[in-house]
């Protein structure tokens, strides 16, 4: 399968890319930087990993930069994974429009435009493809300081559900993976005490394993999940 995925330089996107490559798939990855880990992966899989530097805070440039210069219609896209996101942590009384707008460009508007052009590619190539968006447990359970970020994820979830209805007749599926807290750069600022409070809210009393998230994404991308669409799959150590 050919997989278009955002946010491949580190964290969950890097882990998902590794798993798809290990399973023989071809990965077309996007992020703003080419990390050392990503470079190592590119050397390991020179025939199957392609990378494009692109800043997702510019959704209006997606058509030209991603779908004309990177994955043209001659490259059939079987899977789109909208993984890249940024956090905008603050309480709402400090809300700033520019910060909010940038976050929505990255977390919502770019995934929407990537979905638009990926579906066009799937239709052109007669592919019953799979779209997977990475949400967050914060869209379901309240956390102080995450209301703006959670709102962007909640909107993505509604988008996915409706896309599944809109394109289901063509065999195109759209699902959400909802991870809990993971140790990545996104959470670098959290204190040990804050983390421990988050873990206490989970049934398993621990962080979410990135590999478990990646395995779920792989499952949702292939034939094993052929009857699953419009769903939200929680991979969150049981945040109840
Ligand atoms: N970490 C958690 O606890 C947690 C929990 C629930 C859900 N999630 C979700 O899981 C997904 C992955 O998060 P993560 O923890 O792996 O975050 P991360 O370690 O901060 O990685 C984010 C990735 O997105 C890319 N990215 C960020 N802004 C971008 C932009 N403007 N343009 C292009 N690429 C951009 C980054 O690459 P560059 O910086 O190189 O551009 C990086 O590869 C996100 O959707 C996040 O909301 C995370």
Tab-separated table of C-alpha atoms and ligand atoms in Angstrom:
chain	number	residue	atom	x	y	z
A	1	UNK	CA	0.000	0.000	0.000
A	2	UNK	CA	1.045	3.628	-0.569
A	3	UNK	CA	0.552	5.656	2.590
A	4	UNK	CA	0.492	9.452	2.860
A	5	UNK	CA	1.173	10.513	6.454
A	6	UNK	CA	1.835	13.832	8.179
A	7	UNK	CA	4.156	14.485	11.121
A	8	UNK	CA	6.819	11.879	10.367
A	9	UNK	CA	9.846	13.585	11.910
A	10	UNK	CA	9.214	12.309	15.448
A	11	UNK	CA	6.737	10.872	17.951
A	12	UNK	CA	3.699	8.924	16.828
A	13	UNK	CA	4.125	9.711	13.106
A	14	UNK	CA	7.656	8.296	13.122
A	15	UNK	CA	6.469	5.172	14.961
A	16	UNK	CA	3.590	4.648	12.494
A	17	UNK	CA	5.972	5.120	9.543
A	18	UNK	CA	8.384	2.522	10.974
A	19	UNK	CA	5.577	-0.002	11.400
A	20	UNK	CA	4.218	0.464	7.858
A	21	UNK	CA	7.752	0.179	6.406
A	22	UNK	CA	8.440	-2.983	8.437
A	23	UNK	CA	5.258	-4.415	6.907
A	24	UNK	CA	6.423	-3.738	3.350
A	25	UNK	CA	4.376	-0.622	2.592
A	26	UNK	CA	5.542	2.591	0.922
A	27	UNK	CA	5.408	5.758	2.999
A	28	UNK	CA	5.079	9.336	1.702
A	29	UNK	CA	5.802	11.464	4.755
A	30	UNK	CA	5.425	15.152	5.517
A	31	UNK	CA	6.759	17.412	8.275
A	32	UNK	CA	8.623	20.706	8.623
A	33	UNK	CA	11.939	19.132	9.622
A	34	UNK	CA	13.930	16.057	8.673
A	35	UNK	CA	15.061	14.654	12.023
A	36	UNK	CA	18.097	12.398	12.491
A	37	UNK	CA	15.759	9.459	13.242
A	38	UNK	CA	13.867	10.083	10.016
A	39	UNK	CA	17.138	10.299	8.036
A	40	UNK	CA	18.190	6.922	9.485
A	41	UNK	CA	14.852	5.441	8.422
A	42	UNK	CA	15.249	6.900	4.912
A	43	UNK	CA	18.678	5.220	4.648
A	44	UNK	CA	17.158	1.926	5.831
A	45	UNK	CA	14.273	2.063	3.315
A	46	UNK	CA	15.582	4.075	0.317
A	47	UNK	CA	12.992	2.566	-2.046
A	48	UNK	CA	9.972	2.826	0.235
A	49	UNK	CA	10.237	6.060	2.187
A	50	UNK	CA	9.762	9.435	0.509
A	51	UNK	CA	9.830	12.691	2.419
A	52	UNK	CA	8.614	16.216	1.755
A	53	UNK	CA	9.249	19.264	3.897
A	54	UNK	CA	5.964	21.140	4.173
A	55	UNK	CA	4.421	23.415	6.794
A	56	UNK	CA	0.801	22.423	7.428
A	57	UNK	CA	-0.021	25.875	8.719
A	58	UNK	CA	-0.499	26.720	4.997
A	59	UNK	CA	-3.522	24.638	3.973
A	60	UNK	CA	-4.032	26.670	0.796
A	61	UNK	CA	-0.660	25.393	-0.512
A	62	UNK	CA	-1.513	21.696	-0.119
A	63	UNK	CA	-2.805	21.211	-3.660
A	64	UNK	CA	0.389	22.485	-5.312
A	65	UNK	CA	3.048	21.371	-2.808
A	66	UNK	CA	1.678	17.971	-1.818
A	67	UNK	CA	-0.544	16.756	-4.657
A	68	UNK	CA	1.253	18.284	-7.667
A	69	UNK	CA	4.889	18.170	-6.510
A	70	UNK	CA	4.902	15.086	-4.234
A	71	UNK	CA	2.071	12.549	-4.664
A	72	UNK	CA	0.540	13.082	-8.100
A	73	UNK	CA	-2.388	11.015	-9.380
A	74	UNK	CA	0.195	8.593	-10.815
A	75	UNK	CA	0.911	7.477	-7.266
A	76	UNK	CA	-2.258	5.763	-6.028
A	77	UNK	CA	-2.884	6.639	-2.391
A	78	UNK	CA	-4.354	3.704	-0.475
A	79	UNK	CA	-4.102	5.255	2.979
A	80	UNK	CA	-4.100	8.829	4.341
A	81	UNK	CA	-3.021	9.301	7.951
A	82	UNK	CA	-3.644	12.776	9.380
A	83	UNK	CA	-1.283	12.580	12.341
A	84	UNK	CA	0.545	15.928	12.617
A	85	UNK	CA	-0.830	18.370	15.153
A	86	UNK	CA	0.278	21.098	17.499
A	87	UNK	CA	-0.896	21.828	21.002
A	88	UNK	CA	-2.016	25.284	22.087
A	89	UNK	CA	-2.035	24.981	25.879
A	90	UNK	CA	-3.592	27.852	27.743
A	91	UNK	CA	-6.674	28.785	29.679
A	92	UNK	CA	-9.388	30.354	27.562
A	93	UNK	CA	-9.175	33.763	29.229
A	94	UNK	CA	-5.738	34.119	27.548
A	95	UNK	CA	-7.071	33.139	24.103
A	96	UNK	CA	-5.200	34.749	21.222
A	97	UNK	CA	-6.634	34.708	17.694
A	98	UNK	CA	-3.362	34.263	15.763
A	99	UNK	CA	-2.306	31.272	17.884
A	100	UNK	CA	-5.782	29.780	17.605
A	101	UNK	CA	-5.849	30.237	13.843
A	102	UNK	CA	-2.428	28.621	13.341
A	103	UNK	CA	-3.477	25.646	15.449
A	104	UNK	CA	-6.715	25.180	13.495
A	105	UNK	CA	-4.763	25.446	10.210
A	106	UNK	CA	-2.477	22.596	11.320
A	107	UNK	CA	-4.904	20.402	13.300
A	108	UNK	CA	-8.091	20.793	11.253
A	109	UNK	CA	-7.946	22.744	7.976
A	110	UNK	CA	-4.891	20.958	6.570
A	111	UNK	CA	-6.295	17.498	7.422
A	112	UNK	CA	-9.527	18.561	5.657
A	113	UNK	CA	-7.680	19.615	2.486
A	114	UNK	CA	-5.462	16.519	2.578
A	115	UNK	CA	-8.660	14.464	2.793
A	116	UNK	CA	-10.150	16.355	-0.158
A	117	UNK	CA	-7.214	15.670	-2.478
A	118	UNK	CA	-6.529	12.146	-1.173
A	119	UNK	CA	-10.152	11.161	-1.926
A	120	UNK	CA	-9.816	12.670	-5.438
A	121	UNK	CA	-6.671	10.561	-5.912
A	122	UNK	CA	-8.493	7.430	-4.640
A	123	UNK	CA	-11.436	8.028	-7.000
A	124	UNK	CA	-9.094	8.639	-9.961
A	125	UNK	CA	-7.222	5.401	-9.207
A	126	UNK	CA	-10.410	3.452	-8.308
A	127	UNK	CA	-9.143	2.676	-4.825
A	128	UNK	CA	-11.329	1.839	-1.827
A	129	UNK	CA	-8.921	3.671	0.465
A	130	UNK	CA	-8.724	4.224	4.185
A	131	UNK	CA	-8.394	7.560	5.976
A	132	UNK	CA	-7.254	7.643	9.586
A	133	UNK	CA	-7.160	10.788	11.710
A	134	UNK	CA	-5.337	10.987	15.037
A	135	UNK	CA	-7.466	12.718	17.653
A	136	UNK	CA	-6.860	12.987	21.402
A	137	UNK	CA	-8.515	11.824	24.590
A	138	UNK	CA	-8.812	15.520	25.500
A	139	UNK	CA	-11.693	15.761	22.994
A	140	UNK	CA	-13.632	13.428	25.315
A	141	UNK	CA	-12.358	14.131	28.831
A	142	UNK	CA	-11.723	17.659	30.081
A	143	UNK	CA	-8.197	18.841	30.914
A	144	UNK	CA	-7.425	22.300	32.212
A	145	UNK	CA	-5.648	24.315	29.509
A	146	UNK	CA	-6.579	22.062	26.590
A	147	UNK	CA	-9.946	23.506	25.554
A	148	UNK	CA	-8.670	25.079	22.309
A	149	UNK	CA	-6.657	21.995	21.308
A	150	UNK	CA	-9.546	19.681	22.229
A	151	UNK	CA	-11.936	21.799	20.117
A	152	UNK	CA	-9.733	21.260	17.045
A	153	UNK	CA	-9.773	17.488	17.667
A	154	UNK	CA	-13.524	17.383	18.304
A	155	UNK	CA	-14.114	19.097	14.957
A	156	UNK	CA	-11.807	16.572	13.236
A	157	UNK	CA	-13.842	13.732	14.732
A	158	UNK	CA	-17.133	15.148	13.394
A	159	UNK	CA	-15.497	15.665	10.012
A	160	UNK	CA	-14.343	12.033	9.910
A	161	UNK	CA	-17.751	10.613	10.796
A	162	UNK	CA	-19.455	12.639	8.061
A	163	UNK	CA	-16.772	11.796	5.484
A	164	UNK	CA	-17.413	8.103	6.184
A	165	UNK	CA	-21.076	8.619	5.261
A	166	UNK	CA	-20.289	10.794	2.243
A	167	UNK	CA	-17.800	8.361	0.643
A	168	UNK	CA	-18.834	4.964	2.005
A	169	UNK	CA	-20.610	3.983	-1.216
A	170	UNK	CA	-17.242	4.245	-3.001
A	171	UNK	CA	-15.729	1.910	-0.400
A	172	UNK	CA	-13.660	4.731	1.130
A	173	UNK	CA	-13.466	4.483	4.928
A	174	UNK	CA	-12.682	7.152	7.529
A	175	UNK	CA	-11.868	6.424	11.156
A	176	UNK	CA	-10.437	8.163	14.195
A	177	UNK	CA	-7.818	6.861	16.603
A	178	UNK	CA	-8.062	8.474	20.041
A	179	UNK	CA	-4.763	8.143	21.937
A	180	UNK	CA	-4.268	8.894	25.591
A	181	UNK	CA	-1.154	10.531	27.029
A	182	UNK	CA	2.123	9.483	25.343
A	183	UNK	CA	5.723	10.497	26.120
A	184	UNK	CA	6.477	12.683	23.086
A	185	UNK	CA	7.798	16.181	22.396
A	186	UNK	CA	4.227	17.456	22.533
A	187	UNK	CA	4.160	16.870	26.303
A	188	UNK	CA	7.738	17.884	27.090
A	189	UNK	CA	6.596	20.725	29.375
A	190	UNK	CA	4.481	18.574	31.742
A	191	UNK	CA	5.806	18.008	35.270
A	192	UNK	CA	6.098	14.525	36.834
A	193	UNK	CA	3.229	15.413	39.167
A	194	UNK	CA	0.988	16.477	36.283
A	195	UNK	CA	1.768	13.234	34.426
A	196	UNK	CA	1.006	11.163	37.492
A	197	UNK	CA	-2.397	12.870	37.774
A	198	UNK	CA	-3.114	11.989	34.126
A	199	UNK	CA	-2.073	8.341	34.646
A	200	UNK	CA	-4.324	8.064	37.710
A	201	UNK	CA	-7.303	8.744	35.424
A	202	UNK	CA	-6.540	5.619	33.370
A	203	UNK	CA	-7.676	2.068	34.175
A	204	UNK	CA	-4.172	0.727	33.446
A	205	UNK	CA	-2.539	3.535	35.495
A	206	UNK	CA	0.024	4.224	32.808
A	207	UNK	CA	0.846	6.130	29.659
A	208	UNK	CA	-0.386	5.040	26.234
A	209	UNK	CA	2.111	2.945	24.299
A	210	UNK	CA	2.939	4.568	20.932
A	211	UNK	CA	3.418	1.171	19.291
A	212	UNK	CA	-0.116	0.213	20.320
A	213	UNK	CA	-1.412	3.365	18.597
A	214	UNK	CA	0.631	2.542	15.475
A	215	UNK	CA	-0.653	-1.076	15.404
A	216	UNK	CA	-4.239	0.222	15.586
A	217	UNK	CA	-3.596	2.600	12.677
A	218	UNK	CA	-2.143	-0.278	10.630
A	219	UNK	CA	-5.196	-2.422	11.414
A	220	UNK	CA	-7.568	0.392	10.349
A	221	UNK	CA	-5.666	0.843	7.095
A	222	UNK	CA	-5.944	-2.670	5.712
A	223	UNK	CA	-8.421	-5.405	4.822
A	224	UNK	CA	-8.782	-6.665	8.404
A	225	UNK	CA	-10.886	-3.582	9.210
A	226	UNK	CA	-12.897	-3.628	5.956
A	227	UNK	CA	-16.236	-3.341	7.795
A	228	UNK	CA	-15.143	-0.553	10.144
A	229	UNK	CA	-15.849	3.066	9.212
A	230	UNK	CA	-17.083	6.227	10.916
A	231	UNK	CA	-15.676	4.985	14.231
A	232	UNK	CA	-13.508	6.295	17.043
A	233	UNK	CA	-11.091	3.712	18.435
A	234	UNK	CA	-9.715	4.589	21.875
A	235	UNK	CA	-6.093	3.583	22.542
A	236	UNK	CA	-5.716	5.348	25.865
A	237	UNK	CA	-4.892	2.897	28.684
A	238	UNK	CA	-8.595	3.052	29.533
A	239	UNK	CA	-9.264	6.692	30.416
A	240	UNK	CA	-12.665	6.253	32.051
B	1	LIG	N1	1.562	13.031	22.846
B	1	LIG	C1	0.381	12.787	23.356
B	1	LIG	O1	0.249	12.574	24.560
B	1	LIG	C2	-0.835	12.762	22.499
B	1	LIG	C3	-2.046	12.375	23.085
B	1	LIG	C4	-3.185	12.291	22.309
B	1	LIG	C5	-3.113	12.588	20.965
B	1	LIG	N2	-1.924	12.972	20.408
B	1	LIG	C6	-1.920	13.247	18.972
B	1	LIG	O2	-0.989	12.375	18.337
B	1	LIG	C7	-0.499	12.997	17.140
B	1	LIG	C8	1.013	12.954	17.141
B	1	LIG	O3	1.485	13.714	18.251
B	1	LIG	P1	2.940	13.515	18.867
B	1	LIG	O4	2.763	13.338	20.332
B	1	LIG	O5	3.704	12.530	18.086
B	1	LIG	O6	3.515	14.991	18.658
B	1	LIG	P2	4.988	15.496	18.377
B	1	LIG	O7	5.991	14.571	18.976
B	1	LIG	O8	4.983	16.930	18.774
B	1	LIG	O9	5.103	15.362	16.778
B	1	LIG	C9	4.279	16.139	15.960
B	1	LIG	C10	4.642	15.872	14.515
B	1	LIG	O10	3.845	16.753	13.714
B	1	LIG	C11	4.698	17.557	12.917
B	1	LIG	N3	4.169	18.905	12.785
B	1	LIG	C12	3.811	19.742	13.782
B	1	LIG	N4	3.445	20.929	13.269
B	1	LIG	C13	3.578	20.822	11.914
B	1	LIG	C14	3.368	21.719	10.843
B	1	LIG	N5	2.962	22.972	11.026
B	1	LIG	N6	3.599	21.270	9.583
B	1	LIG	C15	4.038	20.009	9.360
B	1	LIG	N7	4.249	19.121	10.346
B	1	LIG	C16	4.034	19.529	11.607
B	1	LIG	C17	6.038	17.563	13.639
B	1	LIG	O11	7.093	17.732	12.741
B	1	LIG	P3	7.930	19.091	12.575
B	1	LIG	O12	8.043	19.758	13.904
B	1	LIG	O13	9.234	18.583	12.024
B	1	LIG	O14	7.156	19.870	11.587
B	1	LIG	C18	6.082	16.140	14.216
B	1	LIG	O15	6.571	15.249	13.252
B	1	LIG	C19	-1.075	14.414	17.140
B	1	LIG	O16	-2.247	14.433	16.335
B	1	LIG	C20	-1.462	14.638	18.591
B	1	LIG	O17	-2.490	15.591	18.709
B	1	LIG	C21	-0.781	13.054	21.142
